[in-house]
Coordinates of C-alpha atoms in Angstrom, one line a residue:
M1 CA 0.2 -0.1 0.1
S2 CA 1.1 3.5 -1.0
H3 CA 1.8 6.4 1.5
R4 CA 3.7 8.7 -0.5
G5 CA 1.2 11.8 -0.2
D6 CA 0.9 11.4 3.4
E7 CA 4.9 11.8 3.3
R8 CA 4.5 14.9 1.4
A9 CA 1.9 16.5 3.5
V10 CA 4.6 15.8 6.7
T11 CA 7.3 17.4 4.5
V12 CA 5.2 20.7 4.4
Q13 CA 4.4 21.0 7.8
I14 CA 8.0 20.4 8.7
G15 CA 9.3 23.1 6.7
A16 CA 6.9 25.4 8.1
V17 CA 8.0 24.8 11.4
L18 CA 11.2 25.2 10.5
L19 CA 10.6 28.4 8.4
L20 CA 8.5 29.6 11.8
A21 CA 11.4 28.6 14.1
I22 CA 14.2 30.6 11.7
L23 CA 11.7 33.7 11.7
F24 CA 11.4 33.5 15.4
A25 CA 15.0 33.3 15.8
A26 CA 15.8 36.2 13.6
L27 CA 13.4 38.3 15.7
A28 CA 14.9 37.1 18.9
L29 CA 18.6 38.1 17.6
Y30 CA 16.8 41.6 16.3
Q31 CA 15.5 42.2 19.7
V32 CA 18.7 41.3 21.5
N33 CA 21.0 42.9 19.3
V34 CA 19.4 45.4 16.7
V35 CA 17.0 47.0 19.3
P36 CA 19.6 47.9 22.1
A37 CA 21.8 49.3 19.6
Q38 CA 18.9 51.6 17.8
N39 CA 17.8 52.6 21.3
G40 CA 21.3 53.7 22.4
A41 CA 21.7 55.9 19.4
I42 CA 18.4 57.7 20.1
E43 CA 19.5 58.1 23.8
S44 CA 23.1 59.4 22.5
E45 CA 21.4 61.7 20.3
H46 CA 19.0 63.1 22.8
N47 CA 21.8 63.5 25.1
Q48 CA 23.7 66.1 22.5
Q49 CA 20.4 67.6 22.5
V50 CA 19.9 68.5 25.9
H51 CA 23.3 69.5 26.2
G52 CA 22.2 72.3 23.9
E53 CA 19.1 73.0 25.7
L54 CA 20.9 73.4 29.2
Q55 CA 23.5 75.7 27.6
D56 CA 20.6 78.0 26.6
L57 CA 19.3 77.5 30.3
R58 CA 22.7 78.9 31.3
N59 CA 22.8 81.7 28.7
A60 CA 19.3 82.8 30.1
I61 CA 20.8 82.4 34.2
R62 CA 23.4 84.5 32.8
N63 CA 21.4 87.1 30.8
V64 CA 18.9 87.9 33.4
G65 CA 21.6 88.2 36.0
T66 CA 23.4 90.6 34.0
S67 CA 20.7 92.7 32.0
G68 CA 17.3 92.0 34.4
G69 CA 14.0 90.9 33.1
S70 CA 13.0 87.0 32.8
E71 CA 13.4 84.5 30.4
S72 CA 12.1 80.7 29.8
V73 CA 13.9 77.6 28.5
S74 CA 12.4 74.5 27.5
V75 CA 14.3 71.2 28.6
T76 CA 13.6 67.9 27.1
L77 CA 14.5 65.9 30.2
G78 CA 13.9 62.6 28.4
T79 CA 13.0 61.0 25.1
R80 CA 10.6 58.2 23.4
Y81 CA 11.8 54.8 21.5
P82 CA 9.9 54.3 18.2
P83 CA 6.9 52.0 18.2
R84 CA 7.7 48.5 17.2
T85 CA 5.5 45.9 15.9
F86 CA 6.4 42.3 17.0
L87 CA 9.2 43.6 19.2
T88 CA 9.6 45.5 22.8
N89 CA 11.0 48.4 23.9
P90 CA 12.2 49.2 27.6
T91 CA 10.5 51.9 29.5
D92 CA 11.1 55.5 27.8
P93 CA 14.0 56.9 29.5
T94 CA 13.5 60.1 31.8
G95 CA 16.1 62.6 33.1
T96 CA 16.3 65.1 36.0
L97 CA 16.9 68.3 36.4
R98 CA 17.4 69.8 40.2
T99 CA 19.1 72.3 41.9
S100 CA 21.6 71.4 44.7
E101 CA 21.5 72.2 48.3
T102 CA 22.6 76.1 49.5
G103 CA 26.1 76.7 49.4
A104 CA 28.0 79.9 50.2
V105 CA 29.6 82.3 47.8
G106 CA 32.4 84.7 49.5
I107 CA 34.6 87.3 48.5
D108 CA 37.5 88.0 51.0
N109 CA 40.4 90.8 51.2
A110 CA 38.7 93.3 48.8
E111 CA 37.7 96.9 49.3
F112 CA 35.8 99.2 47.2
D113 CA 37.6 101.7 44.8
G114 CA 35.2 104.2 44.2
R115 CA 32.1 105.8 46.0
Y116 CA 28.9 103.9 45.4
T117 CA 25.5 103.7 47.3
T118 CA 26.9 101.1 50.1
T119 CA 30.1 100.0 51.2
A120 CA 32.5 97.2 51.1
D121 CA 31.7 96.0 54.3
E122 CA 28.0 96.3 53.7
L123 CA 28.4 94.1 50.7
L124 CA 30.9 91.8 51.5
G125 CA 30.9 91.4 55.0
E126 CA 28.9 88.1 54.9
D127 CA 28.8 85.2 52.5
F128 CA 25.6 84.9 50.1
E129 CA 24.1 81.7 49.5
T130 CA 23.5 80.3 45.8
R131 CA 22.8 77.0 44.5
T132 CA 24.0 75.0 41.3
L133 CA 21.8 72.9 38.9
S134 CA 22.1 69.5 37.6
Y135 CA 20.9 67.1 34.8
E136 CA 21.1 63.4 35.3
P137 CA 19.6 61.2 32.5
S138 CA 18.2 57.5 33.1
Y139 CA 19.2 55.7 29.9
N140 CA 18.7 51.9 29.4
E141 CA 21.7 51.6 26.9
Y142 CA 23.8 54.8 27.3
R143 CA 24.6 53.9 31.1
D144 CA 27.9 56.0 31.2
A145 CA 26.2 59.4 29.9
P146 CA 27.7 62.2 31.8
T147 CA 25.7 64.3 34.4
T148 CA 25.5 67.8 33.1
R149 CA 26.2 70.8 35.6
L150 CA 25.6 74.4 35.8
E151 CA 27.7 75.9 38.4
H152 CA 28.2 79.7 38.3
G153 CA 27.7 80.6 35.0
F154 CA 29.8 77.1 33.8
A155 CA 28.2 74.4 31.9
F156 CA 30.2 71.2 31.9
N157 CA 29.5 67.5 31.3
E158 CA 30.7 65.4 34.4
F159 CA 31.8 61.6 33.6
S160 CA 33.0 59.3 36.1
D161 CA 36.5 60.0 35.6
A162 CA 36.5 63.0 33.6
S163 CA 34.6 66.7 33.0
V164 CA 34.3 68.3 29.6
A165 CA 33.5 72.0 29.5
L166 CA 30.4 73.1 27.4
T167 CA 30.9 76.4 27.9
D168 CA 33.4 79.0 29.2
Q169 CA 33.3 79.8 33.0
P170 CA 32.1 83.6 33.2
L171 CA 32.9 83.8 36.8
I172 CA 36.2 85.6 35.9
D173 CA 37.1 86.9 32.7
G174 CA 40.2 88.9 32.9
N175 CA 39.6 91.8 35.4
R176 CA 36.1 91.4 35.3
L177 CA 34.1 89.3 38.2
T178 CA 30.5 88.4 37.3
I179 CA 28.6 86.4 40.2
V180 CA 25.0 85.6 39.5
L181 CA 23.5 83.9 42.6
V182 CA 20.7 81.3 41.9
E183 CA 17.9 81.3 44.5
G184 CA 14.9 78.6 44.5
N185 CA 14.1 75.0 44.7
L186 CA 13.8 72.9 41.3
S187 CA 13.3 69.3 41.0
T188 CA 11.3 67.6 38.0
S189 CA 11.8 64.3 36.2
S190 CA 10.1 63.7 33.1
R191 CA 10.4 61.8 29.6
G192 CA 9.2 65.0 27.9
A193 CA 10.1 68.8 27.8
T194 CA 9.8 71.2 30.9
A195 CA 9.6 75.0 31.1
V196 CA 12.3 76.7 33.3
D197 CA 11.4 80.3 34.1
T198 CA 14.4 82.4 35.3
R199 CA 13.7 86.0 36.6
I200 CA 15.9 88.6 38.4
L201 CA 15.2 88.8 41.9
S202 CA 17.9 91.3 43.0
G203 CA 20.3 93.6 41.1
P204 CA 22.2 93.8 38.6
T205 CA 24.7 95.8 40.5
D206 CA 26.6 98.6 38.8
P207 CA 30.3 97.7 37.7
I208 CA 32.0 97.9 41.3
A209 CA 36.0 98.7 41.2
L210 CA 37.6 96.2 43.7
E211 CA 41.3 96.3 45.2
D212 CA 42.7 94.0 47.6
D213 CA 43.4 95.1 51.2
G214 CA 47.0 94.2 51.2
D215 CA 46.5 90.6 50.7
N216 CA 45.2 88.8 47.6
I217 CA 41.3 89.2 46.8
T218 CA 39.8 85.4 47.4
I219 CA 36.5 84.2 46.0
T220 CA 35.0 81.1 47.3
V221 CA 31.9 79.3 45.7
P222 CA 30.3 75.9 45.8
T223 CA 31.1 73.0 43.3
A224 CA 30.6 69.5 43.1
S225 CA 33.3 69.2 40.6
P226 CA 36.5 70.8 41.4
N227 CA 38.3 69.3 38.7
A228 CA 36.5 71.0 36.1
W229 CA 37.2 74.3 37.7
N230 CA 41.2 73.5 37.8
E231 CA 40.8 72.7 34.1
S232 CA 39.0 76.0 33.3
I233 CA 40.8 78.6 35.7
G234 CA 44.0 76.8 36.4
T235 CA 46.1 76.6 39.3
E236 CA 49.0 79.0 38.5
F237 CA 48.7 82.7 37.7
G238 CA 49.6 84.0 33.7
P239 CA 48.2 83.8 30.3
A240 CA 48.8 79.9 29.9
S241 CA 46.0 79.8 32.7
G242 CA 42.6 79.7 31.5
A243 CA 41.8 83.0 33.7
E244 CA 45.1 85.1 33.8
H245 CA 44.8 86.8 37.1
A246 CA 43.1 84.0 38.8
R247 CA 44.1 80.3 40.1
V248 CA 42.5 77.6 42.2
T249 CA 44.2 77.3 45.5
G250 CA 41.8 74.7 47.2
Y251 CA 38.9 72.9 47.5
A252 CA 37.3 71.5 51.0
D253 CA 33.8 70.7 52.2
G254 CA 32.3 71.3 48.7
Q255 CA 33.7 74.8 48.5
L256 CA 36.4 75.9 45.7
R257 CA 38.7 78.7 46.8
V258 CA 40.0 80.9 43.9
E259 CA 42.8 83.5 44.3
L260 CA 43.0 86.8 42.3
E261 CA 46.3 88.1 41.3
G262 CA 47.2 91.3 43.3
D263 CA 48.1 94.6 42.4
T264 CA 45.5 94.4 39.9
E265 CA 41.8 96.6 39.7
Y266 CA 39.0 94.5 39.5
E267 CA 35.3 95.3 38.4
L268 CA 32.7 93.0 40.3
R269 CA 29.0 92.7 39.2
M270 CA 26.4 90.8 41.4
A271 CA 22.6 89.9 41.0
R272 CA 20.5 86.9 42.1
V273 CA 18.2 84.9 39.5
G274 CA 15.2 82.7 40.6
V275 CA 14.4 79.5 39.2
G276 CA 11.7 77.0 40.6
D277 CA 9.9 78.4 43.5
A278 CA 12.0 81.4 44.2
S279 CA 10.1 85.0 45.4
V280 CA 11.6 88.1 45.0
P281 CA 12.8 89.3 48.4
P282 CA 11.3 92.4 50.4
D283 CA 14.7 94.4 50.0
D284 CA 17.3 94.3 47.0
P285 CA 20.7 93.9 48.6
F286 CA 22.4 94.6 44.7
D287 CA 20.6 97.6 44.0
I288 CA 24.0 99.4 44.1
R289 CA 25.2 102.5 42.3
E290 CA 28.1 104.1 41.5
E291 CA 28.3 108.0 42.9
P292 CA 30.1 110.7 41.1
S293 CA 33.6 111.6 42.8
L294 CA 33.6 115.0 44.3
P295 CA 35.9 117.4 42.6
T296 CA 38.5 119.0 45.0
D297 CA 39.3 122.4 45.2
S298 CA 42.4 122.4 43.1
P299 CA 42.1 120.1 40.6
E300 CA 45.2 118.7 39.0
Y301 CA 44.3 119.1 35.5
R302 CA 41.0 120.0 33.8
V303 CA 38.5 117.0 32.6
D304 CA 36.1 117.6 29.8
W305 CA 33.9 115.7 27.4
Q306 CA 34.7 115.6 24.1
D307 CA 31.8 116.4 21.5
P308 CA 30.0 113.1 20.6
S309 CA 28.9 113.9 17.2
G310 CA 29.4 111.4 14.5
Q311 CA 29.4 108.2 17.2
P312 CA 27.1 105.5 16.3
G313 CA 23.8 105.9 18.1
V314 CA 23.9 109.7 17.8
D315 CA 21.4 111.5 15.7
D316 CA 22.0 114.9 16.5
D317 CA 23.9 117.3 13.9
N318 CA 24.4 120.3 16.8
C319 CA 25.6 118.0 19.4
S320 CA 28.5 119.7 21.6
S321 CA 30.5 118.5 24.6
D322 CA 27.5 119.7 26.8
A323 CA 24.5 118.1 25.5
C324 CA 23.2 115.8 22.6
V325 CA 20.4 113.5 21.3
V326 CA 21.2 109.8 21.5
T327 CA 19.0 107.2 19.5
G328 CA 21.2 103.9 20.7
D329 CA 24.2 103.2 22.3
A330 CA 26.9 106.1 22.2
E331 CA 30.3 106.1 22.8
L332 CA 31.4 109.0 24.9
T333 CA 34.9 109.8 25.2
M334 CA 36.3 112.4 27.7
E335 CA 40.2 114.2 27.7
T336 CA 42.4 115.6 30.0
N337 CA 44.0 119.5 29.7
D338 CA 47.0 119.2 30.2
V339 CA 47.4 115.5 29.1
A340 CA 47.4 113.4 31.8
A341 CA 48.2 109.6 30.5
R342 CA 47.4 106.3 32.6
T343 CA 45.4 107.8 34.8
G344 CA 42.2 106.7 36.6
V345 CA 38.9 108.0 35.3
D346 CA 35.3 107.5 37.1
Y347 CA 32.0 107.5 35.6
A348 CA 28.6 107.8 36.6
V349 CA 25.0 108.3 35.5
N350 CA 22.2 110.4 37.4
D351 CA 19.2 108.1 36.4
T352 CA 19.7 104.6 35.9
S353 CA 15.8 104.4 34.3
A354 CA 17.1 106.1 31.1
G355 CA 20.1 103.8 30.8
T356 CA 23.6 102.8 32.1
L357 CA 27.4 102.6 31.0
T358 CA 29.6 99.8 29.9
R359 CA 32.1 100.9 32.2
F360 CA 32.1 103.0 35.2
A361 CA 36.0 103.0 35.6
G362 CA 38.9 103.4 33.0
T363 CA 42.3 104.8 32.7
T364 CA 43.3 107.1 30.1
A365 CA 45.3 106.5 27.3
D366 CA 48.6 108.2 26.1
D367 CA 46.6 111.2 24.6
G368 CA 44.9 111.9 27.7
T369 CA 41.4 110.3 26.6
D370 CA 39.2 107.4 27.8
T371 CA 36.0 106.2 26.3
T372 CA 33.0 104.8 28.0
T373 CA 29.5 103.6 26.2
F374 CA 26.1 104.7 27.2
E375 CA 23.3 102.1 26.7
I376 CA 19.4 103.3 26.6
D377 CA 17.6 101.2 29.0
P378 CA 14.8 99.5 26.8
D379 CA 12.1 100.9 28.9
A380 CA 13.3 104.5 28.7
N381 CA 10.8 107.2 27.4
D382 CA 11.1 109.4 24.5
G383 CA 12.6 112.4 25.5
Q384 CA 13.8 111.5 28.9
P385 CA 17.0 113.4 30.0
V386 CA 20.0 112.1 31.8
A387 CA 23.3 113.4 32.7
V388 CA 26.4 111.3 32.3
Y389 CA 29.5 112.5 34.2
T390 CA 33.2 111.9 34.0
S391 CA 35.9 113.0 36.9
S392 CA 39.6 112.4 37.5
G393 CA 42.2 114.2 39.3
G394 CA 39.8 116.6 41.3
D395 CA 37.9 117.7 38.2
S396 CA 34.5 116.8 36.9
D397 CA 32.4 117.7 33.4
R398 CA 28.9 116.7 32.9
I399 CA 27.2 116.2 29.5
D400 CA 23.3 115.9 28.9
L401 CA 21.9 113.5 26.7
T402 CA 18.6 113.1 25.7
I403 CA 16.8 110.1 24.8
S404 CA 15.3 109.6 21.4
R405 CA 13.2 106.7 20.9
E406 CA 13.0 107.1 17.1
G407 CA 16.2 105.2 16.4
G408 CA 14.6 102.5 14.3
P409 CA 14.4 102.4 10.3
T410 CA 12.4 105.4 9.6
A411 CA 10.9 106.8 6.6
D412 CA 14.3 108.5 5.9
Q413 CA 15.8 105.2 5.6
V414 CA 15.3 103.6 1.9
L415 CA 16.2 100.3 2.9
Q416 CA 13.3 98.8 5.3
P417 CA 13.5 95.2 6.9
V418 CA 10.7 93.1 5.1
E419 CA 11.2 89.6 7.5
T420 CA 13.6 87.4 9.3
R421 CA 14.2 84.4 7.0
D422 CA 16.8 82.6 9.1
T423 CA 18.6 82.7 12.4
G424 CA 20.8 80.6 14.8
D425 CA 24.3 80.5 13.7
R426 CA 23.6 82.6 10.7
L427 CA 21.1 85.6 10.0
V428 CA 19.2 85.8 6.9
F429 CA 16.9 88.8 6.6
R430 CA 15.0 90.5 3.6
L431 CA 14.8 93.9 2.9
E432 CA 13.1 96.2 0.3
N433 CA 14.3 99.5 -1.7
T434 CA 11.8 101.9 -0.9
G435 CA 13.7 104.8 -2.5
S436 CA 13.1 106.8 -6.0
E437 CA 16.6 105.8 -7.2
Q438 CA 19.1 102.8 -7.4
V439 CA 21.3 102.5 -4.2
T440 CA 24.9 100.8 -3.7
V441 CA 25.8 99.2 -0.4
E442 CA 29.5 99.9 0.4
Q443 CA 30.3 99.0 3.6
F444 CA 28.6 96.9 6.6
A445 CA 28.9 96.4 10.4
V446 CA 27.5 94.0 12.8
D447 CA 27.1 94.4 16.2
A448 CA 26.2 91.5 18.9
T449 CA 28.1 92.9 21.6
A450 CA 24.8 93.1 23.3
I451 CA 24.6 89.3 23.3
D452 CA 28.4 88.3 24.0
G453 CA 31.4 90.5 23.4
G454 CA 33.6 87.6 21.9
I455 CA 31.1 86.6 18.8
T456 CA 32.6 86.6 15.3
Y457 CA 31.3 85.3 12.2
G458 CA 33.2 83.2 9.4
N459 CA 32.5 81.0 6.4
G460 CA 36.0 79.2 6.0
N461 CA 37.1 80.3 2.1
A462 CA 33.4 81.2 1.3
D463 CA 31.9 84.7 1.8
E464 CA 30.5 86.0 5.0
V465 CA 28.4 88.4 3.9
T466 CA 26.0 87.9 0.8
I467 CA 23.5 90.4 -0.6
F468 CA 21.7 88.7 -3.2
R469 CA 18.3 89.0 -5.5
T470 CA 19.2 92.2 -6.5
S471 CA 18.5 93.6 -10.0
V472 CA 21.5 95.4 -10.8
Q473 CA 24.6 93.8 -8.8
D474 CA 24.8 91.5 -5.9
G475 CA 27.3 92.1 -3.3
T476 CA 29.7 89.7 -1.3
A477 CA 32.5 89.9 1.3
G478 CA 34.6 87.7 2.7
R479 CA 38.2 87.4 4.5
N480 CA 39.3 83.9 3.4
N481 CA 39.2 81.9 6.9
D482 CA 39.5 85.0 8.7
P483 CA 36.4 86.0 10.8
F484 CA 34.9 89.3 11.2
P485 CA 34.5 90.4 14.8
A486 CA 30.7 91.1 15.2
D487 CA 31.7 94.2 17.4
G488 CA 30.5 97.1 15.5
T489 CA 33.3 97.6 13.5
R490 CA 32.7 98.7 9.9
Y491 CA 34.3 97.2 6.9
D492 CA 34.5 98.3 3.4
I493 CA 32.6 95.3 1.2
E494 CA 35.6 95.5 -1.4
A495 CA 38.6 96.9 0.2
D496 CA 38.4 94.8 3.7
S497 CA 37.8 91.7 1.5
Q498 CA 40.5 89.1 0.5
G499 CA 41.1 88.4 -3.0
N500 CA 38.5 88.6 -5.5
Q501 CA 35.6 87.9 -2.7
G502 CA 34.7 91.8 -2.5
Q503 CA 31.9 93.3 -4.6
Y504 CA 29.3 96.2 -3.5
A505 CA 25.9 95.6 -4.0
T506 CA 23.6 97.8 -6.0
L507 CA 19.8 97.9 -5.6
G508 CA 17.4 98.8 -8.2
V509 CA 14.2 101.0 -7.5
D510 CA 12.0 98.0 -7.4
D511 CA 14.0 95.7 -5.7
D512 CA 11.7 94.3 -3.0
D513 CA 12.9 90.7 -2.5
V514 CA 16.9 91.4 -1.5
E515 CA 18.0 88.7 1.0
V516 CA 21.2 89.7 3.3
D517 CA 23.2 86.5 4.5
I518 CA 25.4 86.8 7.4
R519 CA 27.4 83.3 8.4
Y520 CA 28.5 81.7 10.2
F521 CA 28.2 82.8 14.1
N522 CA 30.8 81.0 16.8
Q523 CA 27.7 80.7 18.7
D524 CA 24.2 79.9 18.5
L525 CA 22.3 83.3 18.8
G526 CA 19.0 81.5 18.9
A527 CA 15.4 83.2 17.3
L528 CA 15.9 86.8 16.1
E529 CA 13.1 88.9 14.9
T530 CA 13.1 92.4 13.8
V531 CA 12.3 95.4 16.2
D532 CA 12.1 99.1 15.3
S533 CA 14.2 100.6 17.9
A534 CA 18.2 100.3 18.9
A535 CA 17.3 100.3 22.3
D536 CA 15.5 97.1 22.1
A537 CA 17.7 95.5 19.8
D538 CA 20.4 92.6 20.7
L539 CA 22.0 92.7 17.4
T540 CA 22.1 95.3 14.8
V541 CA 23.4 95.1 11.1
T542 CA 24.7 98.5 9.7
L543 CA 24.6 98.9 5.7
V544 CA 26.2 102.2 4.5
L545 CA 25.5 103.6 1.2
S546 CA 28.1 105.3 -1.2
D547 CA 26.6 108.5 -0.1
G548 CA 27.4 107.5 3.5
T549 CA 24.1 107.5 4.8
E550 CA 23.3 104.7 7.3
Q551 CA 20.9 101.9 6.8
Q552 CA 20.2 100.2 10.4
F553 CA 18.4 96.9 11.3
Y554 CA 17.6 95.9 14.7
F555 CA 17.2 92.3 15.8
Q556 CA 15.9 91.0 19.1
Q557 CA 16.4 87.8 20.6
Q558 CA 13.3 85.7 21.2

């Protein structure tokens, strides 16, 4: 009797079973090997993303602490894995952002060099409480991910055996000391995003000139990672150190001790910023302003303001050394008669609601002059008066400024902004020619010092500035691996470019879709939008036409 048909059926069944076994084995191998690798890549990518967001949080605390106001930053604490058919994922990873316990900040062996609305004993006679922030991820695969710390404006990653800086430390920058204290309890864990609000609670102070009292000034701050500060500041004085005039001298009980080099005048600014549940204190210990020095009966030499006409931010052809109208940040230069070189100079304003100064103390150059910059307060009123004083050698002078809020693009400006196209590490914006004739752009300037004094923009061998979509002639400027500083310096598009990279831009009468492309900044500037007033601007672009008229475009960080 024949059973060949039954044998074929059994063979098919065995084949199906083997096929299923192979399929399940493949799925098992995929689950064990591929899924963890993919999830690890997702976690690593998220870790890079959150590092950038924590740098934004650090910048927000720093900006609020030096300029006032408030900022909100979104931090993505965790991430999510993609859904998988027939396969499984572990629980989505989370992260925790928290403040530390309070620690003490102290300044010792220091005294004021100048007159202020408080004394050194009142300000520096006791320690100040502050907190630091840390972010810890809880990943399933990326198990050696670092803890990211924000300490006194310094952002860094702390691994088990090393630390890696994400930003420079701003605590000690040359002879400038910036101490932004953090107050408030914050502890949040999530796999999604959380908003962190930062707001000014006290200050910022006017810059305070400090000198040592005979012993070197020391600053004590709390830290969870002394090695990171050792690497950032250094342990020896000198230019090879991270901070030339400072060195780390000790660490004990969670406190880092930094010594400042003697025989050097330092400029201190302090503020307190709130996060989490922080509340505004009943008093403002950092409401400290400089008072003008009192002249003596017999001055050693005369001190006078120079006529500020022609300076950026000055919109008055009839300025004198006694009075002027200002529409934006204005450079003010004092002079000594007879010439007094290398001598100390003090500056002051009588109404800080109108504006402040970038420097409240300085030293004259060999020609007996020194310069400070008056910065209009964003909330200053049109027509508001303010007096700026300078004093040195027992003599003083005063210039009366009047605030003009018409400092933005007006009907007299033929090139008008239309929209911002792209921001971040570059700035692309569109403008139109509203005049009755074609114009040629010959010079340009970018001023981002309100954001950071060290911002530059460079594009390697390619053009840094491009003015295109014109109907007559597009313009380009480039310096071939030599970045432009974004400090307000004017550059001639052709003369200051290298090789054949420079070409003036000529816009036709009806050009209404011209784009200006500036690339790439050495730090992410975030979202920028056009504003109408220089007083509200964080970044200013100036285009100078062939007839010498300025076309200014103002941008504010969002």
